[in-house]
Short mmCIF file of C-alpha atoms and ligand atoms in Angstrom, two decimals:
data_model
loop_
_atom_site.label_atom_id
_atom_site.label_comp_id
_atom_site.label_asym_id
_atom_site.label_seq_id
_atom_site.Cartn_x
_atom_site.Cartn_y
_atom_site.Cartn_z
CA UNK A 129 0.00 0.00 0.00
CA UNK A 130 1.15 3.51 -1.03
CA UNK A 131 0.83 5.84 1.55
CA UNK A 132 -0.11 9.59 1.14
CA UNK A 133 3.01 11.07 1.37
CA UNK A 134 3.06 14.37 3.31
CA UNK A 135 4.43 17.49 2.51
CA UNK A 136 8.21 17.95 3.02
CA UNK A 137 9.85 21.43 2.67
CA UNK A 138 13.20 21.64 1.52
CA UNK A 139 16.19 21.22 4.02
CA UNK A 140 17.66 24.67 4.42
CA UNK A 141 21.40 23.99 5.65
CA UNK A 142 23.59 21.57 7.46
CA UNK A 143 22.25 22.86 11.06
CA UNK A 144 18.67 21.27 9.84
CA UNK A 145 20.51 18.01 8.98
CA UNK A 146 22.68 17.91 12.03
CA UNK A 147 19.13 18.43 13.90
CA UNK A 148 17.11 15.62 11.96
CA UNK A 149 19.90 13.21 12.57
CA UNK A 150 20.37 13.88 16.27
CA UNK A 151 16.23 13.05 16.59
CA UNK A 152 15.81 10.74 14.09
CA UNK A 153 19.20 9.05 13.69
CA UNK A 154 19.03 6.34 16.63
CA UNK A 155 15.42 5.12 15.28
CA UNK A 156 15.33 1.96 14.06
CA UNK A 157 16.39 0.95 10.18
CA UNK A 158 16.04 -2.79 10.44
CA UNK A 159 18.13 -5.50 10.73
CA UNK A 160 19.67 -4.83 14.01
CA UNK A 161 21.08 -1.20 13.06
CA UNK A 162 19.57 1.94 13.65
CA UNK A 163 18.69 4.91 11.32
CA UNK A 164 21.98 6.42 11.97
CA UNK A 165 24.11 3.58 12.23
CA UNK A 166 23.05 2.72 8.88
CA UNK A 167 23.86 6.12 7.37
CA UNK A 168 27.46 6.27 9.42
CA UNK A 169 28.26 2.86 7.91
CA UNK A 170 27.86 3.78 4.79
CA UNK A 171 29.77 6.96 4.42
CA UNK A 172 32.74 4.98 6.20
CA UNK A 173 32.52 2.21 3.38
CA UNK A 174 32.18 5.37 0.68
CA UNK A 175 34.98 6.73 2.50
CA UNK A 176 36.74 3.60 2.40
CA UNK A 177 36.50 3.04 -1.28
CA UNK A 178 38.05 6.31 -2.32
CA UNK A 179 34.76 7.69 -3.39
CA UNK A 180 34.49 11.58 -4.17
CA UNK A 181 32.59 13.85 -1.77
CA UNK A 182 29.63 14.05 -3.42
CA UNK A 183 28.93 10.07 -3.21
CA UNK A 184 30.27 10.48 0.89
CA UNK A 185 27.65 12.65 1.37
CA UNK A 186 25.04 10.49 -0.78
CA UNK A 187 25.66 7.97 1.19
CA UNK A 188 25.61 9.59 4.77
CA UNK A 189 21.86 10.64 3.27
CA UNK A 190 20.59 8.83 1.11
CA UNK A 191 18.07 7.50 3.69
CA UNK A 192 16.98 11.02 4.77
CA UNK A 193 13.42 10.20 3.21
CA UNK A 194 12.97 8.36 6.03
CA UNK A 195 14.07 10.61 8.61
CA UNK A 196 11.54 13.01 6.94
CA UNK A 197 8.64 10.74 7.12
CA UNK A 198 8.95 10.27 10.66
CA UNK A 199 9.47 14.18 11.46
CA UNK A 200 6.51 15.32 9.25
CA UNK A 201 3.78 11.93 10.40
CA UNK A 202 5.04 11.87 14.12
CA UNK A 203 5.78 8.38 13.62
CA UNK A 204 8.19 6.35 15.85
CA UNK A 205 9.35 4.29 12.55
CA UNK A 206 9.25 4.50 9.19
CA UNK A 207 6.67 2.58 7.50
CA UNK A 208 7.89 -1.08 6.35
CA UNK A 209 7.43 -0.39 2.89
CA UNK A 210 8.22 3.16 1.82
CA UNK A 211 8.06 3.10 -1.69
CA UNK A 212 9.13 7.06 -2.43
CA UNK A 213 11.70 7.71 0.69
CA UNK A 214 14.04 8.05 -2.54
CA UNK A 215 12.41 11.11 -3.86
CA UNK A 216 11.56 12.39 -1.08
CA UNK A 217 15.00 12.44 0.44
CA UNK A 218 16.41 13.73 -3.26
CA UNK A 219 13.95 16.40 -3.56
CA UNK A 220 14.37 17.69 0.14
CA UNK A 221 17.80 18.00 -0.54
CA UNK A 222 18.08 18.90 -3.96
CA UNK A 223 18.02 22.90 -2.50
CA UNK A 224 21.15 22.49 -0.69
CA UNK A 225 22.92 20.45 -2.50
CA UNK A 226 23.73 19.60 -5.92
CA UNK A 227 22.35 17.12 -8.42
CA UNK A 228 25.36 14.83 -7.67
CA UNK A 229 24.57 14.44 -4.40
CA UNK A 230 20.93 14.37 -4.71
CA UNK A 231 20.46 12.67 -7.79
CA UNK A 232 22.01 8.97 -6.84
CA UNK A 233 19.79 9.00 -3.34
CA UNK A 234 16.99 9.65 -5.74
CA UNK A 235 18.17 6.54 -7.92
CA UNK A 236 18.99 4.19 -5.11
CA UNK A 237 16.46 1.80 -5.09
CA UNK A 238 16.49 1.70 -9.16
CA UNK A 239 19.73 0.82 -9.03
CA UNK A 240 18.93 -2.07 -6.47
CA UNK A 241 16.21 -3.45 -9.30
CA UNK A 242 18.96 -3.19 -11.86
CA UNK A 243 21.57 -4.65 -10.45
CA UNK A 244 19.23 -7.80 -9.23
CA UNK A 245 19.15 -7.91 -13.65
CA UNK A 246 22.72 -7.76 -14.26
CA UNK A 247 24.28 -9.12 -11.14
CA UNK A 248 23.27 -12.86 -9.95
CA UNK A 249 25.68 -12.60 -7.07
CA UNK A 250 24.56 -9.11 -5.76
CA UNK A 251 20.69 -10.45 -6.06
CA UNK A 252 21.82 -13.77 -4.45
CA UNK A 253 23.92 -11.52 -1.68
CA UNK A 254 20.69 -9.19 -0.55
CA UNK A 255 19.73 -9.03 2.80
CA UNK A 256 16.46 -10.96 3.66
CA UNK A 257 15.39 -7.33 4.52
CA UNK A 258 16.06 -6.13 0.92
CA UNK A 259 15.03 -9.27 -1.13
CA UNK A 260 11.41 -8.48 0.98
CA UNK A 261 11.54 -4.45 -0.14
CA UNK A 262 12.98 -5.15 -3.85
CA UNK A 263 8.77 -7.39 -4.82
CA UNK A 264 7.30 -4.08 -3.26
CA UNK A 265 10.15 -1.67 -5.37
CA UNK A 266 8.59 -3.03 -8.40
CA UNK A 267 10.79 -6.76 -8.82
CA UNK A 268 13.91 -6.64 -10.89
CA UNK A 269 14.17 -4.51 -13.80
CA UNK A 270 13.22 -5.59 -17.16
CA UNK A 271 16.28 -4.66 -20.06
CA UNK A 272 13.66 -2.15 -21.00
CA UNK A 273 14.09 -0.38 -17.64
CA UNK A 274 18.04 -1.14 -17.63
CA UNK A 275 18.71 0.54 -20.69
CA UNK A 276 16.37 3.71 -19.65
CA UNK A 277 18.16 3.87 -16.38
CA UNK A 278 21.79 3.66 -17.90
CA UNK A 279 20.94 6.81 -20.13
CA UNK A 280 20.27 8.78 -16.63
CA UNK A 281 22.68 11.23 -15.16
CA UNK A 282 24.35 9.74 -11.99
CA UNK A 283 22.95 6.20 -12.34
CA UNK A 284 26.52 5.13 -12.44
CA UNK A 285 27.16 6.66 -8.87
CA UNK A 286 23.34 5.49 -7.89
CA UNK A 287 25.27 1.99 -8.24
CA UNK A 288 27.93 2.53 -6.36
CA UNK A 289 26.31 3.93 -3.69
CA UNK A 290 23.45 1.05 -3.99
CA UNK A 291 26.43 -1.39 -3.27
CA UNK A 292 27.36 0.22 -0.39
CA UNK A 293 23.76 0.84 0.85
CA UNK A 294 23.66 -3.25 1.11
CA UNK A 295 26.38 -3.52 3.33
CA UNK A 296 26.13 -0.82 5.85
CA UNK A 297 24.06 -2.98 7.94
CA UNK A 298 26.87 -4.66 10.46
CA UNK A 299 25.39 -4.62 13.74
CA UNK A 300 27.60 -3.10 16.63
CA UNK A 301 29.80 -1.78 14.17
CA UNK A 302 32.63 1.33 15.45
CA UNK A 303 32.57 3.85 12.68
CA UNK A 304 33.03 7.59 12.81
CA UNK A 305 30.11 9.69 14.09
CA UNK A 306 27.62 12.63 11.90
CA UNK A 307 30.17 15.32 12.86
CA UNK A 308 33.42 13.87 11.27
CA UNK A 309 31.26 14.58 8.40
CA UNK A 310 30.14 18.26 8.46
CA UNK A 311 33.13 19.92 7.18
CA UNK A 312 32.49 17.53 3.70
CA UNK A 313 29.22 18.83 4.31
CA UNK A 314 29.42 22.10 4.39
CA UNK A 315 31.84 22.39 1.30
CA UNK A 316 29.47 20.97 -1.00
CA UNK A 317 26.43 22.73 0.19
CA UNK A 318 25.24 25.80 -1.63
CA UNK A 319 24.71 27.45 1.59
FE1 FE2 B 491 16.81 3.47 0.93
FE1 FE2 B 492 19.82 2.44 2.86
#
């Protein structure tokens, strides 16, 4: 079931982020991790990989759709199937940021769908969490859906950070904290 999703403004600056993911962070994700330890895990593997900022930061966010949901509904926990958090977390940001930060959050679970096509090991590798979400995503991608999504901006960074997105889910895991982060932060936001 689609929900009615409600209205989000736009995040303003990093202060608004730092405030969302003090609230929000320790929520619960799923699968033994929180919110934020999800999000910390998987700028650390971006981080670890030698990715540029702009994926860092994609990564530290690219779940902010559900911090959003839970802020604007009052909710204790995101819903278990939130099929726009994507979008919503890409458009909320998509003020502050630029499109290569926002634009592979907004492709993340696409790029889950298409790498189920391409990749039998990563489909074969999901969480049971993530083979659940992926029938509710729409199922795997047909080449029809491939091809369109390969001819997007950023879908090559939405699969990199999808890759790391599946493994930042390690529970008890020691990995730097939201502030390491801010001074990335605030040299690739626009204000
Ligand atoms: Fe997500
Ligand atoms: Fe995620």
């Amino acid at each position: 079931m689609t929900l009615p999703d409600p209205e989000i403004p736009p995040i303003q600056n990093i202060a608004e982020l730092v405030a969302l993911y003090d609230i929000y962070g320790p929520r619960r994700y799923g699968e033994g991790v929180s919110q934020l330890d999800h999000s910390l895990q998987c700028a650390a593997l971006a981080v670890s990989q030698g990715l540029n900022d702009a994926l860092v930061a994609a990564a530290l966010l690219h779940d902010v759709g559900h911090l959003l949901w839970m802020q604007a509904t009052g909710e204790t926990s995101p819903p278990e199937f939130d099929t726009v958090h994507e979008d919503r977390g890409a458009n909320s940001l998509s003020t502050l940021f630029g499109p290569e930060v926002s634009e592979p959050i907004r492709l993340h679970v696409q790029a889950k769908r298409v790498l189920c096509a391409i990749d039998p090991q990563y489909e074969e590798a999901l969480s049971s969490g993530s083979v659940h979400s992926i029938n509710q995503q729409g199922g795997v991608a047909s080449a029809e859906e491939h091809r369109a999504f390969e001819a997007l901006d950023f879908s090559e960074d939405a699969i990199a950070l999808r890759r790391i997105d599946d493994a930042g889910k390690v529970e008890s895991l020691q990995v730097e904290g939201f502030t390491h982060y801010l001074p990335l932060l605030h040299s690739l936001a626009r204000s």
